[in-house]
Amino acid sequence: MANNLGIRNRRLPALLLTLLLVFSFSAYFSPATAQPVTKESLVNIGPVWIKVTVTLPTELVATDEYQVPVSILITEVEGAGLKVFYLKGLRITIGDTSTLEVVPDTPYSLSPGKPVSLTVKLTPRFFASQMVPGDIKDTTIKIDLSYYFEMNDGSSSMGFYSAFTSIPVRVIAPRTYVYVEPYLKTDYDPFYIVRFYVDIWVKGEGFIENAQAEISGAPVQCYLLTTGKMNVEEKRTLEFLMNVSKLGPFARSQYSVTVKVTAVTPWGYTYSYSFPLNLVIKPVRETKVNLPSTVVANTYVPVSFTLNPPLDKDEQATVSITFENQPVYSGDFAPTVYASFPQGEGTVTVKIDSNKYSPSIVKLQVKSTTVQPRANLQVTANTLVIRVSPLYTSSNVEVRVTDQSGATVLATTLPDTAFTKTPVTIEGAATSEGVATLPLSLNPGNYKITVTYNTPAGQATASTSYMVQGAGGGTASPTPSLPILPILIILIVVALALVLIVIIRRRRAETE
């Protein structure tokens, strides 16, 4: 028994501590529910005795409004008798700073034994006007009566009389915190638009009556936006638009912008923020893109640009092209670039970025088709000239030279990047032709030259014969060349024979 009692005695402090913690946490997380109290006061105004009754809470929370009932009753009149008694109003004072005067449309007429009741509304802006979030203030409430009375003997009086001089009350300002975050975004498609964003959210307790953001110094479409009432854990985003493209000549190159944000609590405390910004606007340039509506798929397609104003000497610019949001070209700016489009139909987006001008974006509808590859070759001055069309990306040309015995004396492969490009139109579709040259250094003899053009769309082959002479270079022909001297001798002999035949016939004709 003694051991059990000792164990229980040791557990008792721990149990009490646990209960204390639980009570403390429950009290912390539970909202204040202070019960209202009723106060009565018997005051003497001259010969008139008045009973004043008021019911009000002992705690005032700055997010709530309170209806305070007040009852006034004349209990006794001394002397010559009361002719009239008017209650002109009430004056309620909290602490030393906040005063509220309640004046009815018409004064209340009081007579002995007949109570008059009225209700006074206490708002947060009255009882917590100078408090910051999280403040707790213990103060007092004072209630004064504004009156006028007249006795039967003609005497009268008017003024204020304190019915209650010191009713204790606690005023609580909730921990309402307002957070603000501005940021900026710039869009260039389809217009050059600067977007100002302001994120506003509320933490802690209670709510705010309103938050507003104002943009000054920039020609936004609407410079003032508001949120209205916002509760705790609620977030709003305010958006301001500045359309630089439509401003045209009204747009300047630089703006000194200020973003101002204010948020007001129910009791009138105001959060204020100011964010200065130096906004630089790049000038807008006109861009025209020359790209036919039909192109050959997977080939080098020429895309040409016209800029107004044109590119400056010290300006740095890049070009990026996408087909249905898939990149097909990216590189430094040039008047004409070559891009490869996959087969299909879709939107082509061309974007030109510059260090001096705002980005230019142009969109076009393009259809890409397939075309069979073609190859051609010729030999000029010991140089092999190869022409392929259309010039496909990821393609190559195999070159093979064989002698009379069929042995390979030269074999090489030229990638698509080895070909110069020339814009052409094939079967109504825009593309490019590729041209490459290959010097030949061969011994005297007859050769056959074959090129094979390998592309994603298939193959194309071309060949020719080529003869290298002993001292003067070579000639290319599909058949071997005939000796020139024997042909000349035969022609001369034939001519002499014809002349002799003509002379003999004339002489025979003369003798006959």
Coordinates of C-alpha atoms in Angstrom, one line a residue:
M1 CA 0.0 0.0 0.0
A2 CA 2.8 2.4 0.9
N3 CA 4.5 1.7 -2.5
N4 CA 1.3 2.3 -4.4
L5 CA 0.7 5.5 -2.5
G6 CA 4.2 6.7 -3.3
I7 CA 3.7 5.9 -7.0
R8 CA 0.4 7.8 -7.0
N9 CA 2.0 10.8 -5.2
R10 CA 4.8 10.9 -7.8
R11 CA 2.3 10.7 -10.7
L12 CA 0.0 13.5 -9.3
P13 CA 2.3 16.4 -10.2
A14 CA 2.8 15.1 -13.8
L15 CA -1.0 14.7 -14.1
L16 CA -1.6 18.2 -12.9
L17 CA 1.0 19.6 -15.3
T18 CA -0.6 17.7 -18.2
L19 CA -4.1 19.1 -17.3
L20 CA -2.6 22.6 -17.0
L21 CA -1.0 22.4 -20.5
V22 CA -4.2 21.0 -22.0
F23 CA -6.2 23.9 -20.4
S24 CA -3.7 26.4 -21.6
F25 CA -3.7 25.2 -25.2
S26 CA -7.5 25.0 -25.3
A27 CA -7.7 28.5 -23.9
Y28 CA -5.2 29.7 -26.5
F29 CA -6.9 28.2 -29.5
S30 CA -10.5 28.8 -28.4
P31 CA -12.0 32.2 -29.4
A32 CA -12.8 34.7 -26.7
T33 CA -16.4 34.4 -25.6
A34 CA -16.7 37.1 -22.9
Q35 CA -20.3 37.4 -21.6
P36 CA -21.9 40.8 -21.5
V37 CA -22.7 42.5 -18.2
T38 CA -25.5 44.8 -17.2
K39 CA -24.8 48.0 -15.3
E40 CA -27.3 50.2 -13.6
S41 CA -26.9 53.8 -12.4
L42 CA -29.3 56.2 -10.5
V43 CA -28.5 59.8 -11.3
N44 CA -29.9 63.1 -10.1
I45 CA -30.3 65.8 -12.7
G46 CA -31.7 68.8 -10.7
P47 CA -35.1 67.7 -9.3
V48 CA -35.2 64.7 -11.6
W49 CA -34.0 61.2 -10.6
I50 CA -33.2 58.9 -13.5
K51 CA -32.3 55.2 -13.6
V52 CA -30.0 54.3 -16.5
T53 CA -29.4 50.6 -17.5
V54 CA -26.8 49.5 -20.0
T55 CA -25.7 46.0 -21.2
L56 CA -22.3 45.7 -22.9
P57 CA -19.6 43.1 -23.3
T58 CA -16.4 43.2 -21.2
E59 CA -14.3 42.5 -24.3
L60 CA -14.5 44.3 -27.6
V61 CA -12.8 42.5 -30.6
A62 CA -11.9 44.9 -33.4
T63 CA -13.4 42.7 -36.1
D64 CA -16.9 42.8 -34.7
E65 CA -19.7 45.3 -34.2
Y66 CA -21.7 45.4 -31.0
Q67 CA -25.3 46.5 -30.3
V68 CA -25.4 48.1 -26.8
P69 CA -29.0 48.5 -25.4
V70 CA -29.6 51.5 -23.1
S71 CA -32.7 52.0 -21.0
I72 CA -33.6 55.3 -19.3
L73 CA -36.4 55.7 -16.8
I74 CA -37.5 58.7 -14.7
T75 CA -38.1 57.4 -11.2
E76 CA -38.9 60.5 -9.2
V77 CA -39.4 64.3 -9.6
E78 CA -38.9 66.7 -6.8
G79 CA -40.4 70.2 -6.4
A80 CA -42.9 72.0 -8.5
G81 CA -43.4 69.2 -10.9
L82 CA -41.9 68.3 -14.3
K83 CA -43.3 69.9 -17.4
V84 CA -41.0 68.3 -20.1
F85 CA -37.9 66.3 -20.1
Y86 CA -36.0 65.5 -23.4
L87 CA -33.1 63.1 -23.9
K88 CA -31.2 64.8 -26.7
G89 CA -28.6 62.0 -27.1
L90 CA -25.8 60.0 -25.7
R91 CA -22.0 60.6 -25.6
I92 CA -19.9 57.5 -25.2
T93 CA -16.2 57.8 -24.6
I94 CA -13.6 55.0 -24.6
G95 CA -10.4 55.9 -22.8
D96 CA -9.2 59.4 -23.5
T97 CA -9.3 59.5 -27.3
S98 CA -12.4 57.8 -28.9
T99 CA -15.7 59.6 -28.5
L100 CA -19.1 58.7 -30.1
E101 CA -22.1 61.0 -30.0
V102 CA -25.5 59.3 -30.6
V103 CA -28.1 61.9 -31.7
P104 CA -31.6 60.7 -32.6
D105 CA -33.6 62.3 -35.4
T106 CA -35.9 63.8 -32.7
P107 CA -35.2 64.0 -29.0
Y108 CA -36.8 61.3 -26.8
S109 CA -39.5 62.7 -24.5
L110 CA -39.4 61.2 -21.0
S111 CA -42.1 61.0 -18.4
P112 CA -42.1 59.5 -14.9
G113 CA -42.6 55.7 -14.9
K114 CA -42.3 55.3 -18.7
P115 CA -38.9 53.9 -19.8
V116 CA -37.2 54.8 -23.1
S117 CA -35.0 52.3 -24.8
L118 CA -32.4 52.8 -27.5
T119 CA -29.6 50.8 -29.1
V120 CA -26.1 52.1 -29.7
K121 CA -23.9 50.4 -32.3
L122 CA -20.2 50.2 -31.4
T123 CA -17.9 49.7 -34.5
P124 CA -14.2 48.8 -34.5
R125 CA -13.3 52.1 -36.0
F126 CA -14.7 53.7 -32.9
F127 CA -13.3 51.6 -30.1
A128 CA -10.0 50.4 -31.7
S129 CA -9.1 53.2 -34.1
Q130 CA -5.5 53.7 -33.0
M131 CA -4.5 50.1 -32.4
V132 CA -2.1 48.0 -34.4
P133 CA -2.7 44.3 -35.2
G134 CA -2.1 42.1 -32.1
D135 CA -2.7 45.0 -29.6
I136 CA -4.7 44.4 -26.3
K137 CA -5.8 47.5 -24.4
D138 CA -7.6 47.6 -21.0
T139 CA -9.6 50.8 -20.7
T140 CA -12.9 52.2 -19.6
I141 CA -16.2 53.4 -21.1
K142 CA -17.9 56.6 -20.0
I143 CA -21.6 57.3 -20.9
D144 CA -23.0 60.8 -20.7
L145 CA -26.6 61.9 -21.1
S146 CA -27.4 65.0 -23.2
Y147 CA -30.7 66.4 -21.7
Y148 CA -33.1 69.3 -21.5
F149 CA -35.9 69.7 -18.9
E150 CA -38.4 72.4 -17.9
M151 CA -40.4 72.6 -14.6
N152 CA -43.9 73.8 -14.1
D153 CA -42.6 76.9 -12.3
G154 CA -40.7 77.9 -15.5
S155 CA -37.2 76.8 -14.4
S156 CA -35.2 74.8 -16.9
S157 CA -31.8 73.3 -17.5
M158 CA -29.7 71.6 -20.3
G159 CA -26.3 70.0 -20.6
F160 CA -24.5 66.7 -20.2
Y161 CA -24.6 64.4 -17.2
S162 CA -22.4 61.3 -16.6
A163 CA -24.5 58.3 -16.1
F164 CA -21.4 56.0 -16.0
T165 CA -17.9 57.3 -15.5
S166 CA -15.8 54.2 -15.6
I167 CA -17.0 50.8 -17.0
P168 CA -14.0 48.6 -17.4
V169 CA -13.6 47.0 -20.9
R170 CA -10.8 45.2 -22.8
V171 CA -10.2 46.0 -26.5
I172 CA -8.5 43.4 -28.6
A173 CA -7.1 44.0 -32.1
P174 CA -6.7 40.7 -34.0
R175 CA -3.4 39.6 -35.4
T176 CA -4.3 40.3 -39.0
Y177 CA -1.3 40.5 -41.3
V178 CA -1.3 41.5 -44.9
Y179 CA 1.4 40.3 -47.3
V180 CA 2.2 41.8 -50.7
E181 CA 4.3 40.7 -53.6
P182 CA 4.5 42.6 -56.9
Y183 CA 6.1 41.2 -60.1
L184 CA 6.4 41.9 -63.7
K185 CA 5.9 39.9 -66.9
T186 CA 6.4 40.9 -70.5
D187 CA 4.6 39.3 -73.5
Y188 CA 5.4 39.9 -77.1
D189 CA 2.8 37.6 -78.7
P190 CA 0.6 38.8 -80.3
F191 CA 1.3 42.3 -78.9
Y192 CA 4.1 43.8 -76.9
I193 CA 2.4 43.9 -73.4
V194 CA 3.9 44.7 -70.0
R195 CA 1.9 43.1 -67.2
F196 CA 2.2 44.3 -63.6
Y197 CA 1.0 41.8 -61.1
V198 CA 0.4 42.3 -57.4
D199 CA -0.3 39.3 -55.1
I200 CA -2.1 40.1 -51.9
W201 CA -2.9 37.5 -49.1
V202 CA -3.9 37.6 -45.5
K203 CA -2.5 35.6 -42.6
G204 CA -3.3 35.4 -38.9
E205 CA -6.8 36.2 -37.7
G206 CA -9.8 38.0 -38.9
F207 CA -10.1 39.7 -42.3
I208 CA -9.4 43.0 -44.1
E209 CA -12.1 45.2 -45.5
N210 CA -10.3 46.0 -48.7
A211 CA -6.9 46.2 -50.4
Q212 CA -6.1 48.4 -53.3
A213 CA -3.1 48.6 -55.7
E214 CA -2.3 51.7 -57.7
I215 CA 0.2 52.1 -60.6
S216 CA 1.6 55.6 -61.2
G217 CA 4.2 56.7 -63.8
A218 CA 3.2 54.2 -66.5
P219 CA 0.3 54.3 -69.1
V220 CA -1.5 51.2 -67.9
Q221 CA -5.1 50.7 -69.0
C222 CA -6.5 50.9 -65.5
Y223 CA -4.3 52.4 -62.7
L224 CA -6.4 51.5 -59.7
L225 CA -7.7 48.0 -58.7
T226 CA -9.2 46.7 -55.5
T227 CA -9.9 43.3 -53.9
G228 CA -12.8 43.9 -51.6
K229 CA -13.1 41.9 -48.4
M230 CA -10.5 39.2 -47.8
N231 CA -10.5 36.6 -45.1
V232 CA -7.5 34.9 -43.5
E233 CA -5.7 32.5 -45.9
E234 CA -7.3 34.1 -48.9
K235 CA -5.2 35.3 -51.8
R236 CA -5.9 37.7 -54.7
T237 CA -3.9 38.7 -57.7
L238 CA -4.4 42.2 -59.3
E239 CA -3.2 42.6 -62.9
F240 CA -2.4 45.8 -64.7
L241 CA -1.9 45.9 -68.5
M242 CA 0.3 48.3 -70.5
N243 CA 0.0 47.6 -74.3
V244 CA 3.1 49.0 -75.8
S245 CA 2.2 47.9 -79.3
K246 CA -1.0 49.9 -79.3
L247 CA 0.5 52.9 -77.6
G248 CA 2.6 53.4 -80.7
P249 CA 4.1 57.0 -80.7
F250 CA 2.8 57.5 -77.1
A251 CA 5.2 54.9 -75.8
R252 CA 8.4 56.2 -74.3
S253 CA 11.7 54.4 -73.9
Q254 CA 11.8 54.7 -70.1
Y255 CA 9.3 55.1 -67.2
S256 CA 9.7 55.7 -63.5
V257 CA 6.9 53.5 -62.1
T258 CA 5.6 53.2 -58.6
V259 CA 3.4 50.4 -57.4
K260 CA 1.4 51.5 -54.2
V261 CA -0.5 49.0 -52.2
T262 CA -2.8 49.7 -49.2
A263 CA -4.9 47.3 -47.1
V264 CA -7.4 48.4 -44.4
T265 CA -8.5 46.4 -41.4
P266 CA -12.0 46.6 -39.9
W267 CA -10.8 49.0 -37.2
G268 CA -9.1 51.3 -39.6
Y269 CA -5.4 50.2 -39.4
T270 CA -3.8 50.6 -42.8
Y271 CA -1.0 48.6 -44.3
S272 CA 1.0 50.7 -46.8
Y273 CA 3.5 49.5 -49.4
S274 CA 5.4 51.3 -52.1
F275 CA 7.6 49.7 -54.8
P276 CA 9.5 52.0 -57.2
L277 CA 10.6 50.6 -60.6
N278 CA 12.7 51.9 -63.4
L279 CA 10.9 50.4 -66.5
V280 CA 12.9 50.3 -69.8
I281 CA 10.8 49.9 -73.0
K282 CA 12.6 48.7 -76.1
P283 CA 11.3 50.3 -79.4
V284 CA 9.0 48.3 -81.6
R285 CA 10.2 47.4 -85.2
E286 CA 8.1 46.2 -88.1
T287 CA 9.0 42.7 -89.3
K288 CA 8.0 41.0 -92.6
V289 CA 8.7 37.3 -93.2
N290 CA 8.8 35.8 -96.7
L291 CA 7.8 32.2 -96.4
P292 CA 5.6 30.5 -99.0
S293 CA 2.5 28.6 -97.7
T294 CA 3.7 25.4 -99.3
V295 CA 7.2 24.0 -98.7
V296 CA 9.1 20.7 -99.2
A297 CA 9.3 18.8 -95.9
N298 CA 12.6 17.9 -94.3
T299 CA 14.6 20.1 -96.8
Y300 CA 16.4 23.4 -96.4
V301 CA 13.6 26.0 -96.9
P302 CA 14.6 29.6 -97.4
V303 CA 13.0 32.1 -94.9
S304 CA 13.7 35.8 -95.7
F305 CA 13.2 38.8 -93.5
T306 CA 12.6 42.5 -94.0
L307 CA 13.2 44.7 -91.0
N308 CA 12.0 48.3 -90.6
P309 CA 14.1 50.0 -89.3
P310 CA 16.9 47.7 -90.6
L311 CA 19.5 46.1 -88.5
D312 CA 22.1 48.4 -87.0
K313 CA 25.8 47.8 -87.5
D314 CA 26.4 47.2 -83.8
E315 CA 23.1 45.4 -83.2
Q316 CA 23.0 41.8 -82.1
A317 CA 20.0 39.8 -83.2
T318 CA 19.0 36.1 -83.3
V319 CA 16.3 34.2 -85.1
S320 CA 14.2 31.3 -83.8
I321 CA 11.6 29.4 -85.8
T322 CA 9.1 26.8 -84.5
F323 CA 6.6 24.6 -86.3
E324 CA 3.7 23.7 -84.0
N325 CA 5.8 24.8 -81.0
Q326 CA 8.6 22.4 -82.1
P327 CA 12.0 24.2 -82.7
V328 CA 13.1 23.9 -86.3
Y329 CA 15.8 26.7 -86.5
S330 CA 17.8 28.8 -84.1
G331 CA 20.8 31.0 -84.9
D332 CA 22.2 34.5 -85.6
F333 CA 20.2 36.8 -87.7
A334 CA 20.7 36.9 -91.5
P335 CA 18.5 38.3 -94.2
T336 CA 17.8 34.7 -95.3
V337 CA 18.1 31.6 -93.2
Y338 CA 17.2 28.0 -94.1
A339 CA 14.9 26.0 -91.9
S340 CA 13.7 22.4 -92.1
F341 CA 10.0 21.7 -91.5
P342 CA 8.5 18.2 -90.7
Q343 CA 5.8 16.9 -93.0
G344 CA 2.3 18.2 -92.2
E345 CA 0.4 21.4 -91.8
G346 CA 0.5 23.9 -88.9
T347 CA 1.5 27.2 -87.5
V348 CA 5.1 28.5 -88.0
T349 CA 6.2 31.1 -85.4
V350 CA 9.2 33.3 -86.3
K351 CA 10.8 35.3 -83.5
I352 CA 13.6 37.8 -83.8
D353 CA 15.3 38.9 -80.6
S354 CA 17.5 42.0 -80.5
N355 CA 19.6 43.8 -77.9
K356 CA 18.2 47.1 -79.1
Y357 CA 14.6 46.4 -80.2
S358 CA 11.7 44.5 -78.7
P359 CA 11.3 41.0 -79.9
S360 CA 9.3 40.6 -83.2
I361 CA 7.0 37.7 -83.6
V362 CA 5.3 36.7 -86.8
K363 CA 3.0 33.7 -87.3
L364 CA 2.2 32.0 -90.6
Q365 CA 0.3 28.9 -91.7
V366 CA 2.5 26.4 -93.7
K367 CA 1.9 23.1 -95.4
S368 CA 4.9 20.8 -96.1
T369 CA 4.9 18.1 -98.8
T370 CA 7.3 15.5 -100.1
V371 CA 9.2 15.5 -103.4
Q372 CA 11.3 12.8 -105.0
P373 CA 15.1 13.6 -104.9
R374 CA 17.0 14.4 -108.1
A375 CA 20.7 14.4 -108.8
N376 CA 22.8 15.7 -111.7
L377 CA 26.5 15.9 -112.4
Q378 CA 29.0 17.3 -114.9
V379 CA 32.8 17.6 -115.2
T380 CA 34.4 20.9 -116.1
A381 CA 38.2 21.6 -116.0
N382 CA 39.0 18.5 -113.9
T383 CA 36.3 19.4 -111.4
L384 CA 33.2 17.4 -110.6
V385 CA 30.0 19.5 -110.2
I386 CA 27.1 17.9 -108.3
R387 CA 23.6 19.3 -108.2
V388 CA 20.9 17.8 -106.0
S389 CA 17.3 19.0 -105.5
P390 CA 15.6 19.4 -103.2
L391 CA 18.5 19.6 -100.7
Y392 CA 17.3 17.3 -97.8
T393 CA 18.6 17.6 -94.3
S394 CA 20.4 14.6 -92.9
S395 CA 21.3 13.6 -96.5
N396 CA 24.5 12.7 -98.2
V397 CA 26.0 12.1 -101.7
E398 CA 28.3 9.1 -102.4
V399 CA 30.8 9.7 -105.2
R400 CA 32.5 6.7 -106.9
V401 CA 35.0 6.8 -109.8
T402 CA 35.9 3.5 -111.6
D403 CA 38.4 2.9 -114.4
Q404 CA 38.0 0.7 -117.5
S405 CA 38.7 -2.5 -115.6
G406 CA 36.0 -1.6 -113.0
A407 CA 38.4 -0.9 -110.2
T408 CA 37.4 1.9 -107.9
V409 CA 40.0 4.8 -108.0
L410 CA 38.0 7.3 -106.0
A411 CA 35.3 7.0 -103.4
T412 CA 34.0 9.7 -101.0
T413 CA 30.9 10.9 -99.3
L414 CA 29.7 14.6 -99.2
P415 CA 27.3 15.5 -96.3
D416 CA 24.4 17.9 -96.9
T417 CA 26.3 20.6 -95.1
A418 CA 28.9 20.6 -97.9
F419 CA 26.4 21.9 -100.4
T420 CA 25.7 25.6 -101.1
K421 CA 22.0 26.4 -101.1
T422 CA 20.0 28.3 -103.8
P423 CA 16.3 28.9 -103.3
V424 CA 14.1 27.1 -105.9
T425 CA 10.5 26.0 -106.3
I426 CA 9.8 22.4 -107.1
E427 CA 6.2 21.2 -107.9
G428 CA 4.9 24.4 -106.4
A429 CA 6.7 24.0 -103.1
A430 CA 9.5 26.2 -101.8
T431 CA 12.9 24.5 -101.1
S432 CA 16.5 24.8 -102.1
E433 CA 18.9 23.3 -104.6
G434 CA 22.3 22.1 -103.4
V435 CA 25.5 22.5 -105.4
A436 CA 28.9 20.9 -104.4
T437 CA 32.2 20.7 -106.3
L438 CA 34.9 18.0 -106.1
P439 CA 38.4 18.4 -107.8
L440 CA 39.5 15.3 -109.8
S441 CA 43.1 14.2 -110.0
L442 CA 43.2 11.1 -112.3
N443 CA 45.7 9.4 -114.5
P444 CA 45.1 9.3 -118.3
G445 CA 42.4 6.9 -119.2
N446 CA 38.7 6.3 -119.4
Y447 CA 36.6 6.5 -116.2
K448 CA 33.0 6.2 -115.1
I449 CA 31.7 8.6 -112.4
T450 CA 28.6 7.7 -110.4
V451 CA 26.9 9.7 -107.7
T452 CA 24.2 8.4 -105.3
Y453 CA 22.0 10.9 -103.5
N454 CA 20.7 9.4 -100.2
T455 CA 17.8 11.2 -98.6
P456 CA 15.0 10.5 -96.1
A457 CA 12.7 10.5 -99.1
G458 CA 14.6 8.0 -101.1
Q459 CA 17.7 7.8 -103.5
A460 CA 18.6 9.3 -106.8
T461 CA 21.6 8.2 -109.0
A462 CA 23.4 9.9 -111.9
S463 CA 26.5 8.8 -113.9
T464 CA 28.8 9.9 -116.7
S465 CA 31.9 8.8 -118.6
Y466 CA 35.1 10.7 -118.4
M467 CA 38.4 10.5 -120.4
V468 CA 41.7 11.8 -119.2
Q469 CA 44.1 12.5 -122.1
G470 CA 47.8 12.2 -121.9
A471 CA 48.7 15.9 -122.1
G472 CA 45.7 18.1 -122.2
G473 CA 43.3 17.1 -119.5
G474 CA 40.2 15.1 -120.0
T475 CA 36.7 15.3 -121.4
A476 CA 33.5 13.8 -120.2
S477 CA 31.2 12.0 -122.5
P478 CA 28.8 9.1 -122.4
T479 CA 30.8 7.4 -125.3
P480 CA 34.6 7.5 -126.3
S481 CA 35.8 10.3 -128.7
L482 CA 36.8 9.5 -132.4
P483 CA 40.3 10.5 -133.9
I484 CA 40.0 13.9 -135.6
L485 CA 42.9 13.7 -138.3
P486 CA 41.5 10.6 -140.2
I487 CA 38.1 12.3 -140.4
L488 CA 39.7 15.4 -141.9
I489 CA 41.6 13.3 -144.6
I490 CA 38.5 11.5 -145.6
L491 CA 36.6 14.8 -146.0
I492 CA 39.3 16.3 -148.2
V493 CA 39.4 13.2 -150.4
V494 CA 35.6 13.2 -150.8
A495 CA 35.7 16.9 -151.8
L496 CA 38.4 16.4 -154.4
A497 CA 36.5 13.5 -155.9
L498 CA 33.4 15.6 -156.2
V499 CA 35.3 18.3 -158.0
L500 CA 36.9 15.9 -160.5
I501 CA 33.5 14.4 -161.3
V502 CA 32.0 17.8 -162.0
I503 CA 35.0 18.7 -164.4
I504 CA 34.7 15.5 -166.3
R505 CA 31.0 15.9 -166.9
R506 CA 31.4 19.4 -168.2
R507 CA 34.1 18.4 -170.7
R508 CA 31.9 15.5 -172.1
A509 CA 29.1 17.9 -172.5
E510 CA 31.3 20.3 -174.5
T511 CA 32.6 17.6 -176.9
E512 CA 29.1 16.4 -177.7

